[in-house]
Coordinates of C-alpha atoms in Angstrom, one line a residue:
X10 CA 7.5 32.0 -28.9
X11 CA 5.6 28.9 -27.8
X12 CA 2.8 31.1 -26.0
X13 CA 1.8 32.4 -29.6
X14 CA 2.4 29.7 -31.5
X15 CA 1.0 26.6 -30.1
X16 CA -2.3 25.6 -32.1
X17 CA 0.3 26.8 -35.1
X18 CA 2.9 24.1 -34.5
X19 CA 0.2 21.3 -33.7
X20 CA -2.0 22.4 -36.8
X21 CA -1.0 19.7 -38.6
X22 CA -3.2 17.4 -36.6
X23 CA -6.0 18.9 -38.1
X24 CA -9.1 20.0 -36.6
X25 CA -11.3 16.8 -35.9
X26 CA -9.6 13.7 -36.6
X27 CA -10.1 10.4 -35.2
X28 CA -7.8 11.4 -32.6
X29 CA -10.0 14.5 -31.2
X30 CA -13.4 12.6 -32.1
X31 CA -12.4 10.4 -29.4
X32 CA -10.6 12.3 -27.1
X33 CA -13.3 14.5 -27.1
X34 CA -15.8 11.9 -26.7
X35 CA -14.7 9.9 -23.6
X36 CA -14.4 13.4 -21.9
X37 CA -17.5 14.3 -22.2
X38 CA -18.6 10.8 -21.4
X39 CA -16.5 10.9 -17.9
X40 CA -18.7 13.9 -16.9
X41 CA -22.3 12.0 -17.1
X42 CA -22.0 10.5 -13.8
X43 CA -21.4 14.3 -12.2
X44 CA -24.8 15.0 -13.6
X45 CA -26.5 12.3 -12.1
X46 CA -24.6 13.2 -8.5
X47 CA -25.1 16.8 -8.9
X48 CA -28.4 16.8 -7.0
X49 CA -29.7 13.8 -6.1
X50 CA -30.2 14.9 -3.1
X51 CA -33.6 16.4 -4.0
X52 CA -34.6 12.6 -4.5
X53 CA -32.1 10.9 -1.8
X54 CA -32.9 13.2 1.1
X55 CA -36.7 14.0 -0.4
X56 CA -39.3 14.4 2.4
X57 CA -42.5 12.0 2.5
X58 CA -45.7 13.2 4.1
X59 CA -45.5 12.3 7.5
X60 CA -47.7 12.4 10.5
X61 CA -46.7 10.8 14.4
X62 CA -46.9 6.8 14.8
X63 CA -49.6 5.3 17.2
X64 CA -47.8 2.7 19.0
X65 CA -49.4 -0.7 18.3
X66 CA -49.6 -1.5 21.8
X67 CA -51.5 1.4 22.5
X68 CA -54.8 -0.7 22.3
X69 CA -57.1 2.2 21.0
X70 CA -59.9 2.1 18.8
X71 CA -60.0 2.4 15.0
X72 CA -62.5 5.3 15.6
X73 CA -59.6 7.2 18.0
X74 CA -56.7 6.0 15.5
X75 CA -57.8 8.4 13.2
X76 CA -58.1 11.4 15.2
X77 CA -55.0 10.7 17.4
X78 CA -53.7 12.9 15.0
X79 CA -54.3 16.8 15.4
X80 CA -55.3 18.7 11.7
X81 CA -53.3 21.8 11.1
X82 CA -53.0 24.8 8.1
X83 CA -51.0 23.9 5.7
X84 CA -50.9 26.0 2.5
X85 CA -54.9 26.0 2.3
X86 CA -55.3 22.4 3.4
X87 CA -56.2 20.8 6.6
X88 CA -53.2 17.8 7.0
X89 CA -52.3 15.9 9.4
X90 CA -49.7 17.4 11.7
X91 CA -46.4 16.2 11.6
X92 CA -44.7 16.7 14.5
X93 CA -47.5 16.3 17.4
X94 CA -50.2 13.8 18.6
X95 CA -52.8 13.8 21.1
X96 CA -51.7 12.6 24.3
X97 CA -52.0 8.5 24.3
X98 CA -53.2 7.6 27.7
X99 CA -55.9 10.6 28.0
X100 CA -57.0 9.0 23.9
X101 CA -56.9 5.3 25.3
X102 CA -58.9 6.5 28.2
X103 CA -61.2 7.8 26.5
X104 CA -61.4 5.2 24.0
X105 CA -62.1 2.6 26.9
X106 CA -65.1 4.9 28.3
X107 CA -66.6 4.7 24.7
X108 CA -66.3 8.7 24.1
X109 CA -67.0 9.2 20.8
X110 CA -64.4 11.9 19.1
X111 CA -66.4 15.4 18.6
X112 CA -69.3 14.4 19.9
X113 CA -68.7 13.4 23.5
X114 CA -65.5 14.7 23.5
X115 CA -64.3 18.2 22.1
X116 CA -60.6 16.7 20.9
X117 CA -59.3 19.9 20.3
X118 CA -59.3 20.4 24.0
X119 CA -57.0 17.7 24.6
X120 CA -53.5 18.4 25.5
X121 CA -51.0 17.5 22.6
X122 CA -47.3 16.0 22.7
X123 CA -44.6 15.3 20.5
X124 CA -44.0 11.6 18.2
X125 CA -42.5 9.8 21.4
X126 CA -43.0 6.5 19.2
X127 CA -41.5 7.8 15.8
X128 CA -43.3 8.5 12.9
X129 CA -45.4 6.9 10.0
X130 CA -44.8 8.1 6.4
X131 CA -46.4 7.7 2.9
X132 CA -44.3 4.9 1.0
X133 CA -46.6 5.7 -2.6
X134 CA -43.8 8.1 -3.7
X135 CA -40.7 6.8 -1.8
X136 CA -39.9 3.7 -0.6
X137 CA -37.1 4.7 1.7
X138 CA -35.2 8.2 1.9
X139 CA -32.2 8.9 4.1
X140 CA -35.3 11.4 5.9
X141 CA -37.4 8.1 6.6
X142 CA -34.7 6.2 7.2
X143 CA -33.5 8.3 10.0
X144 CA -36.5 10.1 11.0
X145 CA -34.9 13.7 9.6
X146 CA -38.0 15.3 10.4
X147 CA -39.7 18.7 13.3
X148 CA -36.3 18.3 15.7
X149 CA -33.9 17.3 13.1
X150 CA -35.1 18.7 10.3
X151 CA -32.4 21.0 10.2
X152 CA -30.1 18.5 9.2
X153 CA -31.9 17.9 5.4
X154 CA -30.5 21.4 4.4
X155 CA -27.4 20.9 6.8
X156 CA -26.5 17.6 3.9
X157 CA -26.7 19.9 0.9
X158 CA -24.6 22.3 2.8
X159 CA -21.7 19.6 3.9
X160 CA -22.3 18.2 -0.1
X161 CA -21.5 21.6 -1.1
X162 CA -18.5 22.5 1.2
X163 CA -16.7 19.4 0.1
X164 CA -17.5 20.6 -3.5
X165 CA -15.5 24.3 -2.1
X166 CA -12.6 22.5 -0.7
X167 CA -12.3 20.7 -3.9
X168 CA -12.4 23.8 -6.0
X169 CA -9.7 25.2 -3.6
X170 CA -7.2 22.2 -3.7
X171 CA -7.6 20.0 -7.1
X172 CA -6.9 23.0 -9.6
X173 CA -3.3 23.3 -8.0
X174 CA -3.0 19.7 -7.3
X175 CA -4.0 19.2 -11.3
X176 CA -1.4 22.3 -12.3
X177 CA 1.2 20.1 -10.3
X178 CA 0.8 16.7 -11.1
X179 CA -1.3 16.6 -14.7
X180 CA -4.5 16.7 -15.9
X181 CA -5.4 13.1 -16.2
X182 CA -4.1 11.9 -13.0
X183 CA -6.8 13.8 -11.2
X184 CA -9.0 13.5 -13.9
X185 CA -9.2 9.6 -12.9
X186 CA -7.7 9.4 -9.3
X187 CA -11.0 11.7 -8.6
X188 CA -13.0 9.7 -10.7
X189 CA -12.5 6.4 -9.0
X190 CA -12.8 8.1 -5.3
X191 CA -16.7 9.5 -6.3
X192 CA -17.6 6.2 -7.9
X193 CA -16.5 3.9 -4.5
X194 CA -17.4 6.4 -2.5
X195 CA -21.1 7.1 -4.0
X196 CA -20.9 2.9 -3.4
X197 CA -20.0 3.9 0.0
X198 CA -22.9 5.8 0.5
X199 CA -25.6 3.0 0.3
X200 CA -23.9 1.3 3.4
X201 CA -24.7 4.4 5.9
X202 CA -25.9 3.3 8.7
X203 CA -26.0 6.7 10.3
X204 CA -26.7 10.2 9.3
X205 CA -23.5 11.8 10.7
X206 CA -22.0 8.3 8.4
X207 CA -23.9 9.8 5.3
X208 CA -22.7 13.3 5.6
X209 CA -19.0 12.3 5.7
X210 CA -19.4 10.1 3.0
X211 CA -20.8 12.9 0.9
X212 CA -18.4 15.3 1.9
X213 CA -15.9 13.6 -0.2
X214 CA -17.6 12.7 -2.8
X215 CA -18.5 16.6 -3.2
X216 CA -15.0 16.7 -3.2
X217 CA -14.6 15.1 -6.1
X218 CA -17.6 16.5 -8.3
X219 CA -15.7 19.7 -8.9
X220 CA -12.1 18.5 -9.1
X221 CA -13.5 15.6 -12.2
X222 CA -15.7 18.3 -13.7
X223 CA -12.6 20.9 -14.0
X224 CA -10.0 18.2 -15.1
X225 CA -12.0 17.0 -17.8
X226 CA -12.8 20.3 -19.0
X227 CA -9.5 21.7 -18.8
X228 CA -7.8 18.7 -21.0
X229 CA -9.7 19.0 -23.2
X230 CA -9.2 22.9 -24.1
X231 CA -5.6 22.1 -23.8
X232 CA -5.6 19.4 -26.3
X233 CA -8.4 20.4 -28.8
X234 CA -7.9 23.0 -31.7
X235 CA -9.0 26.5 -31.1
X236 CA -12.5 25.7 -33.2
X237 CA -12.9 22.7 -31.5
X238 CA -12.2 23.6 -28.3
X239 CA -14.8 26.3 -28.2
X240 CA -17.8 23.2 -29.1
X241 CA -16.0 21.0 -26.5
X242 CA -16.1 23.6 -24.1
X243 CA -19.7 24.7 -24.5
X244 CA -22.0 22.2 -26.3
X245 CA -20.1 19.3 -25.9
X246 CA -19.5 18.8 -22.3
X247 CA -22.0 20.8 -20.2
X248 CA -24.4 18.6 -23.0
X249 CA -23.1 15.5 -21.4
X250 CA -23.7 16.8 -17.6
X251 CA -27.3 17.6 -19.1
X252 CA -28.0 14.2 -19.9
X253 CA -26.8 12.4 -16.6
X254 CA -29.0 15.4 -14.8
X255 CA -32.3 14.3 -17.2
X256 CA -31.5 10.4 -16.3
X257 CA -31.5 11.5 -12.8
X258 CA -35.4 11.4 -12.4
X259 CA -35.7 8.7 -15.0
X260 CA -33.9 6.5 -12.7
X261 CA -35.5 7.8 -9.4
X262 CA -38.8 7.4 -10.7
X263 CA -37.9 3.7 -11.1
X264 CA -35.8 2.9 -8.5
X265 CA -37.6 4.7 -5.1
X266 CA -35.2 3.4 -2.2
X267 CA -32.1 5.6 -2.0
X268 CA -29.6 2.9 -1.2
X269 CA -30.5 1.1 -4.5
X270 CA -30.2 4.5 -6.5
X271 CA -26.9 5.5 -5.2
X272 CA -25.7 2.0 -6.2
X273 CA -27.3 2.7 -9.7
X274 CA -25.9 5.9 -9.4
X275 CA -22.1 4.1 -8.8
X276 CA -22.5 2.2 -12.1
X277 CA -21.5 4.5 -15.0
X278 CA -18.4 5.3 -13.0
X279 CA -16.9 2.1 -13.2
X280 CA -17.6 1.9 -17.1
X281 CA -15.3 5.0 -16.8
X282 CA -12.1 3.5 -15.5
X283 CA -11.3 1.9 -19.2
X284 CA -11.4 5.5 -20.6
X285 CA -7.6 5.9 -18.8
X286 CA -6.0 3.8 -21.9
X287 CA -7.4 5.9 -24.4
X288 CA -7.3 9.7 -22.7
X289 CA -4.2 11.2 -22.7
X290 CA -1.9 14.2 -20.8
X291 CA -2.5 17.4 -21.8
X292 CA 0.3 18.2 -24.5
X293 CA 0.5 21.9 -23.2
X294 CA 1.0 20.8 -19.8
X295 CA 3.6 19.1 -20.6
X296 CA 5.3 21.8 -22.0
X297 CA 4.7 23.8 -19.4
X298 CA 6.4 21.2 -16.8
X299 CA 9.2 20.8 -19.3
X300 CA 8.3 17.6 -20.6
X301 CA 8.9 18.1 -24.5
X302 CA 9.6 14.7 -25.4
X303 CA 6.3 13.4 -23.6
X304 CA 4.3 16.2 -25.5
X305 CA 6.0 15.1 -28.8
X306 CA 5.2 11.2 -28.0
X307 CA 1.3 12.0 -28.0
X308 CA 1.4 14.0 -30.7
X309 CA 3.1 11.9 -33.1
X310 CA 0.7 9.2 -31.5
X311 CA -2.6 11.5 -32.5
X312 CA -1.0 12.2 -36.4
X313 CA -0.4 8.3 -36.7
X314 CA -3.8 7.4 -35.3
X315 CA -5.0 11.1 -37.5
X316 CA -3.2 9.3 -40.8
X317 CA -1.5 12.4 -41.2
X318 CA 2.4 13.2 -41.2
X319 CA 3.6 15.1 -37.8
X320 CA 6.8 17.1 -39.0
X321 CA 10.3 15.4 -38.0
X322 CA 11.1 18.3 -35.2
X323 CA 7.8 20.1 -33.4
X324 CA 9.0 21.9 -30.0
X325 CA 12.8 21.3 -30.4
X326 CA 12.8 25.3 -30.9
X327 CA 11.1 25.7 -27.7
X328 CA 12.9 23.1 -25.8
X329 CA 15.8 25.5 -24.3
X330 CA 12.8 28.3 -23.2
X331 CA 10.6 25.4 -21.4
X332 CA 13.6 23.8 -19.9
X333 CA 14.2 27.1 -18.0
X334 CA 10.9 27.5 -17.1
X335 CA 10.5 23.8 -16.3
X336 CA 11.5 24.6 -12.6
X337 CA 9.5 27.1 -11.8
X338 CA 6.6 26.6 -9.8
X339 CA 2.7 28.7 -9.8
X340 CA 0.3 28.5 -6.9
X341 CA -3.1 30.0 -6.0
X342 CA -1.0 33.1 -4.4
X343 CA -0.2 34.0 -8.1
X344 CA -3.8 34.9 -8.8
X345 CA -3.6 37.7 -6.8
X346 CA 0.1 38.6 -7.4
X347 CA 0.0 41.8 -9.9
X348 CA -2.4 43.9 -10.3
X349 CA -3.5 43.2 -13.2
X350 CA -4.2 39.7 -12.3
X351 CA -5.7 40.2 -9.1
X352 CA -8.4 42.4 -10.1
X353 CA -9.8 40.3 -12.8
X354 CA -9.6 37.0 -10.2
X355 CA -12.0 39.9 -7.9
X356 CA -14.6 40.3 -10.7
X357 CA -14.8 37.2 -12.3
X358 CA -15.1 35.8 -8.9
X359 CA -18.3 37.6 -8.6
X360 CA -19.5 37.3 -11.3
X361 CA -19.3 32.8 -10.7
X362 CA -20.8 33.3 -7.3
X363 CA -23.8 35.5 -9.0
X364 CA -24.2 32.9 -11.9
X365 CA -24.2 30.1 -9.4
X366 CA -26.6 31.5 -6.7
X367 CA -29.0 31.9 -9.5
X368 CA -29.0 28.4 -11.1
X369 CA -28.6 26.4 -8.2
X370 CA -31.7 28.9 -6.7
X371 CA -33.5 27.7 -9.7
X372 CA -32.9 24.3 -9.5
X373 CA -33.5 23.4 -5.8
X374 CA -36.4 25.2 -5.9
X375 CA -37.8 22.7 -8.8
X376 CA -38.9 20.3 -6.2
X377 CA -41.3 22.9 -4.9
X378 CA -43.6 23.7 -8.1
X379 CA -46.8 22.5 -8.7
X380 CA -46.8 19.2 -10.5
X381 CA -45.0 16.0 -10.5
X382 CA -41.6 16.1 -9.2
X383 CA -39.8 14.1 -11.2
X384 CA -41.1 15.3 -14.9
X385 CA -40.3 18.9 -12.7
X386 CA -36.9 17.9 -12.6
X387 CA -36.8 16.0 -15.6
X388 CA -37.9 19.7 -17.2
X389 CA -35.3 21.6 -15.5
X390 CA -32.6 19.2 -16.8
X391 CA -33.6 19.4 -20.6
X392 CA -34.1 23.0 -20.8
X393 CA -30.0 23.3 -20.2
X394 CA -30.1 21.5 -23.5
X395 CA -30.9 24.4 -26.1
X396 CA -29.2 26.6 -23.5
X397 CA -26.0 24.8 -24.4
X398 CA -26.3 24.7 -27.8
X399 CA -27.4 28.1 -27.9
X400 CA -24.1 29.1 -26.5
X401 CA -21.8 27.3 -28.9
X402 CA -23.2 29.9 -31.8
X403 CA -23.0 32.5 -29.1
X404 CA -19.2 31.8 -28.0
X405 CA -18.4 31.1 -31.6
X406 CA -19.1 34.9 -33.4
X407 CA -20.1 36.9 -30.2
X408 CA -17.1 38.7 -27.3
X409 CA -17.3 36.5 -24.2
X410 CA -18.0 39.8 -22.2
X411 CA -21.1 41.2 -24.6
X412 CA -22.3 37.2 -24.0
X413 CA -22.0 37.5 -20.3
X414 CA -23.4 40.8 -20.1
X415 CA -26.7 40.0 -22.2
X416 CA -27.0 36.6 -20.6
X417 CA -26.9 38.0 -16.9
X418 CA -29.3 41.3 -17.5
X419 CA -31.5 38.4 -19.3
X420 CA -31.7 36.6 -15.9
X421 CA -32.2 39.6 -14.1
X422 CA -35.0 41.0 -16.2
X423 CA -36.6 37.2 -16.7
X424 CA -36.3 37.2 -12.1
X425 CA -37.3 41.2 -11.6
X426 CA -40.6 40.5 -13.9
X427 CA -41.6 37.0 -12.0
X428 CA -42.0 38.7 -8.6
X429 CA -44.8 41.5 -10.0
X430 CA -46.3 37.9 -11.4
X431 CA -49.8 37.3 -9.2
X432 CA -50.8 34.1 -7.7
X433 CA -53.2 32.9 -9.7
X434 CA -51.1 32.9 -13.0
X435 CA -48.5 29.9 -11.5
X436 CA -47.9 28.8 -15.2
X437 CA -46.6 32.0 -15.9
X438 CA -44.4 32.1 -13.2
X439 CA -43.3 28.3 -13.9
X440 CA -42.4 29.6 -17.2
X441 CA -40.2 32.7 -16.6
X442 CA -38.2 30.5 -13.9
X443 CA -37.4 28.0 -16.5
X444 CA -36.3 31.0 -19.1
X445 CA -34.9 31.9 -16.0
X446 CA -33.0 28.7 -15.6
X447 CA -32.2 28.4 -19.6
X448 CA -30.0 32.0 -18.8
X449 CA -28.2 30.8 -16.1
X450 CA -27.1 27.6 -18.1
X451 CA -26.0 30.0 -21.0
X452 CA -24.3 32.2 -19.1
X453 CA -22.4 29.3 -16.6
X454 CA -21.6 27.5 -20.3
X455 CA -19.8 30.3 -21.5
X456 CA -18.3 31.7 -18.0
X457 CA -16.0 28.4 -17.7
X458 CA -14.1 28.9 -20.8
X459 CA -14.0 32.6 -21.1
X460 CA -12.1 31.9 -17.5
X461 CA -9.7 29.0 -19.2
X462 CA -9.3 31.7 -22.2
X463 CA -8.4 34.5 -19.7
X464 CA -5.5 32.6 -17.4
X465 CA -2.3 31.0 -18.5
X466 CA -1.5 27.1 -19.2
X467 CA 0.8 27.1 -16.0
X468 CA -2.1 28.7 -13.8
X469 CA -5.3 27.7 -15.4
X470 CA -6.4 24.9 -13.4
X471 CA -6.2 26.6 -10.2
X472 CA -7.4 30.0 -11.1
X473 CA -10.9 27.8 -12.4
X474 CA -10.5 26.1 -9.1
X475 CA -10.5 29.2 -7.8
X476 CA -13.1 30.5 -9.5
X477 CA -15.5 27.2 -8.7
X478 CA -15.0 28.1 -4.9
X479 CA -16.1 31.0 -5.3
X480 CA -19.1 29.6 -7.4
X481 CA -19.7 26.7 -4.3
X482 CA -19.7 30.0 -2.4
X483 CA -22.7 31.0 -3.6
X484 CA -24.1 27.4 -4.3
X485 CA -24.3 27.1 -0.5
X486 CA -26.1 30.8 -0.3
X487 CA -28.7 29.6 -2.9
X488 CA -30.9 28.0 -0.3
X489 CA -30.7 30.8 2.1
X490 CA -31.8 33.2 -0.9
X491 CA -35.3 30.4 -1.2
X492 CA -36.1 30.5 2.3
X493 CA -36.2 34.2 2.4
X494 CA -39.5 34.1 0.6
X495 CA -40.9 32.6 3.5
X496 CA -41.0 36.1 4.9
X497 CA -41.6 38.3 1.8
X498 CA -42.4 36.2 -1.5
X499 CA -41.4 38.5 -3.6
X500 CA -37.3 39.4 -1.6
X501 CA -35.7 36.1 -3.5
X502 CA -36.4 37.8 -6.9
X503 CA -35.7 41.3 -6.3
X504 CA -32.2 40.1 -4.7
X505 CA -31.3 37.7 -7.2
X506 CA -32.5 40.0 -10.1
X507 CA -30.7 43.1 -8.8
X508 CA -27.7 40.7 -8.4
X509 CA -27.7 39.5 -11.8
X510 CA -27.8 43.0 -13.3
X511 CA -24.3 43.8 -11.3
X512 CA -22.5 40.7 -12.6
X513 CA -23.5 41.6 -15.9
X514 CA -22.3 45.1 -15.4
X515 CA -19.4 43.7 -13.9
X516 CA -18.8 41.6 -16.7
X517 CA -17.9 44.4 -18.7
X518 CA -14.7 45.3 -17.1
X519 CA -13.2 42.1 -18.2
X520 CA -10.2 41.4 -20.8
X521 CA -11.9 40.4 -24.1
X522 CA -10.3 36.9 -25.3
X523 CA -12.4 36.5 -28.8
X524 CA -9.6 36.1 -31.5
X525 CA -7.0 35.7 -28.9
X526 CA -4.2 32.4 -28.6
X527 CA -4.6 30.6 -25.1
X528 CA -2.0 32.1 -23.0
X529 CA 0.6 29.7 -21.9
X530 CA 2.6 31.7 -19.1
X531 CA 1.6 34.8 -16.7
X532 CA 3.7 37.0 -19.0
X533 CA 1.8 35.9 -21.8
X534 CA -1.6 36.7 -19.9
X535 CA -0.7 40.3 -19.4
X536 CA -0.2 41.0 -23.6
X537 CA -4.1 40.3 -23.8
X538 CA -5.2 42.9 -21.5
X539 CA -6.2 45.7 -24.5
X540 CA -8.2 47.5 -21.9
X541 CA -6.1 47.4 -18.9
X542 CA -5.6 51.1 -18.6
X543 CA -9.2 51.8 -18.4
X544 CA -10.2 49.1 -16.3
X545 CA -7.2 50.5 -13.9
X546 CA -9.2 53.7 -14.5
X547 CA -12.1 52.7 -13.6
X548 CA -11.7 50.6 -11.0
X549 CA -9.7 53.8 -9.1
X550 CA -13.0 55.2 -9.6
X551 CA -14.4 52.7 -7.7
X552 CA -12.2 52.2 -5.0
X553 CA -12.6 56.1 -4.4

C-alpha cells in the first residue's frame, strides 16, 4: 500500500542529494522574512518617553517651561508626567507677574489639564514610531496592544483557512501566493497615513505569517526522507526564523524610523520570488490529489539532478488506489469526525495554546527588562538557537511525547521557581526567563512535526492549521497573562507554570509516532494509535 510504502519506493533518491540540499535550503530561506515580521512590533509601535507639548505661542518663560510639566511616581523615579500639564494661561499669568516657581508660587497647587497641544517625545532612541507618529499615547493608548491583537487575529484566520486552502490547491501555490501578499503588503505598511490604515494593513499581513510558515514546513516533510525530514523540521527551519528574529534588532538599531524599517523589512521577500523555479509540489500531495504522473515528473527530475537512476515504473502499482481516492475531498470537519481523531485534535490543541502563551509571554515581555532593548531582544532571538539544535538530537532518538512532556514540566518548574525569586536578584530572574524561553522554543520545535507525524498526507495541512489557531489563541492571551502582574507580580508565573505542567501531562495521552511511516490517508492514521484503548480509557475517566 502507498501509505506504508512511500519513503520505500522514493529511497532511491537517496537521503541528501543535490536535490534535497536545495530544496531544503530555499525553504528554510523563504522563512527568514517571518522572523523578522514576527514582532516588530516591539520596535514599530515602541513607546518613547513622552511628556505634554507647550505650545510655542504660549509666550512663557524658560524658567516656567520647565515646570509646566507636573513630576509624578514612576517606578521609584520622579518623571515628567505624560498625560497632563499645568494649566497654560494660569502659568503664562504667572509668568508675566514674574512669580518665581516654588518660591512665590506653590505649583503643585495649580490646577492641571490634559496635552490640548499634543505631545513632545525623546527622538535619542526612536526617530519616528507609529506611537509618535499618531500620538498612541494616555487616551489612545489602548490601541498599542489593540495592533498586536488585530496582528495576531489575522495570524488565527490564517491558521483557520490556508491549511485547507494548501490541502486543496498544493503546497507551493500558497507557499508563494502568501509570500508575495506579506512582502507588498509589509511595503504597504510604510504608506499608512492613519492608524485605523496601519491596523488593516497588518491584519493581512498576519494573515500571511502563518499560512507561509505552515506551507514551507509542510513541503518540505512531504518531500524530504524520513532522516532528513526530522533536521528540516527541527534545526533546519525554526533555525532560519531564529536568524531573521536576531537581524530584527540589528536592523532596528540602525534604521530608527519605522516606515524605513518596514521597507527594509519588505526586502528579503522579494529575493524570494526566484525561489518558485527551483521549489517544487509536494510529490505526496500529488498522490494524494491523484496526480501520479506529476509526482513521477519531479521525481525523475530530483534522480537526474541526484545522478542517480529512478526505476522505469515508481507508483504505477498505486495508480488504480489513488485514482479512486483522487475524488474525494477532506476538510477541517474531518478533524473531529471519529473519535479517535477528535480527541487527539482536543489535546494537542491545548497543548499549542499552552506552548504558545508561554513563548510569546516570554518574548513580549523582553522589552520590559532591565537593560538595552535591542541586545534584550537580540538575546531572546539567539537563545532559540541551541534550543533548536538541541531538539534535532532530542526528536532524533527520544518519543515525541517523553520530549513534550520533559520540555513543558521544564518550563513550568524554570516559571514556578522565578516567582519565589526576590527583587533584588533581577539577574537571576533575567536568567530563568531566558531558560524559560530556551523551553518553550524546544518544546514549539518539536510540537510542529510531532503534529505533521500524527495526521494524514490528505489532512495534514489543515489539522496544523488548525492547530496554529489554536496556538494564535493563546498568542493573543499572552499579553493579558503580562498585565496581570500589575496586580499581583507573582499571578503570571504561578498561571503559566501550573499551565505548563498540564500540557505536559497532557502530552502523555498522545499517539507515539517515533519509528512510525507518515500516514498518507485517515485510515492510515488510525493503524498508529498503539494506545488508543487506554487513552479511550482514560479519557472516560475524565469526562466522568
Amino acid at each position: 500500500m502507498y501509505g506504508t510504502n512511500y519513503d520505500d519506493v522514493t529511497e532511491f533518491l537517496g537521503d541528501w542529494g543535490p536535490f534535497q540540499r536545495r530544496t531544503s535550503l530555499l525553504l528554510c530561506m523563504s522563512i527568514l522574512s517571518n522572523g523578522l515580521i514576527v514582532f516588530s512590533i516591539v520596535f514599530l509601535a515602541a513607546t518613547p518617553p513622552h511628556h505634554c507639548a507647550i505650545a510655542p505661542n504660549a509666550n512663557i518663560s524658560a524658567e516656567w517651561i520647565n515646570y509646566s510639566i507636573p513630576l509624578e511616581e514612576d517606578n521609584g523615579e520622579m518623571r515628567y508626567s505624560k498625560c497632563t500639564r499645568y494649566k497654560l494661561d494660569v502659568i503664562k499669568l504667572l509668568s508675566d507677574n514674574g512669580s518665581v516657581p516654588g518660591i512665590d508660587v506653590n505649583i503643585t497647587e495649580i490646577e492641571q489639564e490634559s496635552c490640548k497641544d499634543g505631545w513632545e517625545y525623546d527622538r535619542e532612541r526612536y526617530v519616528s514610531t507609529i506611537v509618535s507618529e499618531w500620538d498612541l499615547v494616555c487616551s489612545d493608548a489602548w490601541k498599542v496592544p489593540m495592533t498586536t491583537s488585530i496582528f495576531l487575529i489575522g495570524w488565527l484566520i490564517g491558521s483557520l483557512i490556508s491549511g485547507q486552502l494548501s490541502d486543496r490547491f498544493g503546497r507551493k501555490i500558497i507557499l508563494f501566493g502568501t509570500m508575495g501578499v506579506q512582502t507588498l503588503f509589509t511595503f504597504f505598511l510604510s504608506f499608512s497615513t492613519s492608524w485605523l490604515m496601519f491596523s488593516a494593513l497588518l491584519f493581512v499581513v498576519g494573515f500571511t505569517i502563518i499560512s507561509k510558515y505552515v506551507a514551507a514546513f509542510v513541503l518540505g516533510t512531504e518531500i524530504l526522507s524520513p532522516r532528513i525530514r526530522m533536521i528540516y523540521s527541527t534545526v533546519g527551519i525554526s533555525i532560519f526564523f531564529a536568524v531573521g528574529y536576531m537581524l530584527l534588532p540589528l536592523m532596528a538599531f540602525f534604521i530608527r524610523d519605522w516606515r524605513m524599517l518596514l521597507i527594509a523589512m519588505a526586502v528579503p521577500g522579494v529575493f524570494s520570488f526566484p525561489f518558485w523555479r527551483f521549489i517544487p509540489e509536494s510529490p505526496r500531495w500529488l498522490l494524494s490529489q491523484g496526480r501520479v504522473e506529476e509526482a513521477e515528473a519531479i521525481l525523475r527530475g530530483a534522480a537526474k539532478m541526484n545522478r542517480v537512476t529512478a526505476p522505469e515504473v515508481i507508483f504505477q502499482p498505486l495508480q488504480e488506489e489513488n485514482h479512486m481516492k483522487k475524488l474525494k475531498r477532506t476538510n477541517i470537519c474531518d478533524l473531529v469526525k471519529s473519535n479517535s481523531i477528535r480527541w487527539i485534535t482536543i489535546m494537542l490543541g491545548f497543548v499549542w495554546m499552552i506552548i504558545c502563551i508561554g513563548y510569546f509571554a516570554l518574548s513580549l515581555n523582553t522589552s520590559n527588562l532591565s537593560g538595552d532593548r535591542f541586545l534584550n531582544f537580540f538575546f531572546s532571538g539567539a537563545v532559540e538557537v541551541p534550543a533548536y539544535i538541541l531538539s534535532w538530537p532530542l526528536f532524533h532518538f527520544c518519543p515525541r511525547r517523553l520530549c513534550l512532556f520533559a520540555m513543558l514540566c521544564f518550563c513550568g518548574a524554570v516559571l514556578l521557581v522565578t516567582q519565589l525569586i526576590p527583587r533584588d536578584f533581577s539577574s537571576v530572574s533575567i536568567a530563568l526567563e531566558m531558560m524559560g524561553k530556551f523551553g518553550f522554543s524546544v518544546a514549539f520545535c518539536i510540537v510542529y512535526p510531532f503534529t505533521a507525524e500524527l495526521y494524514p498526507t490528505v489532512l495534514r495541512n489543515t489539522a496544523i492549521g488548525a492547530c496554529c489557531m489554536a496556538c494564535r489563541l493563546g498568542g493573543i492571551a499572552a499579553p493579558y497573562f503580562v498585565y496581570l502582574g500589575t496586580y499581583y507580580k507573582s499571578l503570571p508565573y504561578i498561571l503559566l507554570g501550573s499551565f505548563c505542567v498540564f500540557g505536559g501531562l497532557l502530552s502523555l495521552l498522545l499517539p507515539e509516532t517515533y519509528g512510525m511511516p507518515l500516514p498518507e490517508t485517515i485510515d492510515h492514521m488510525q493503524t498508529i494509535q498503539r494506545c488508543k484503548k487506554k487513552q479511550t480509557s482514560i479519557q472516560q475517566v475524565i469526562l466522568h
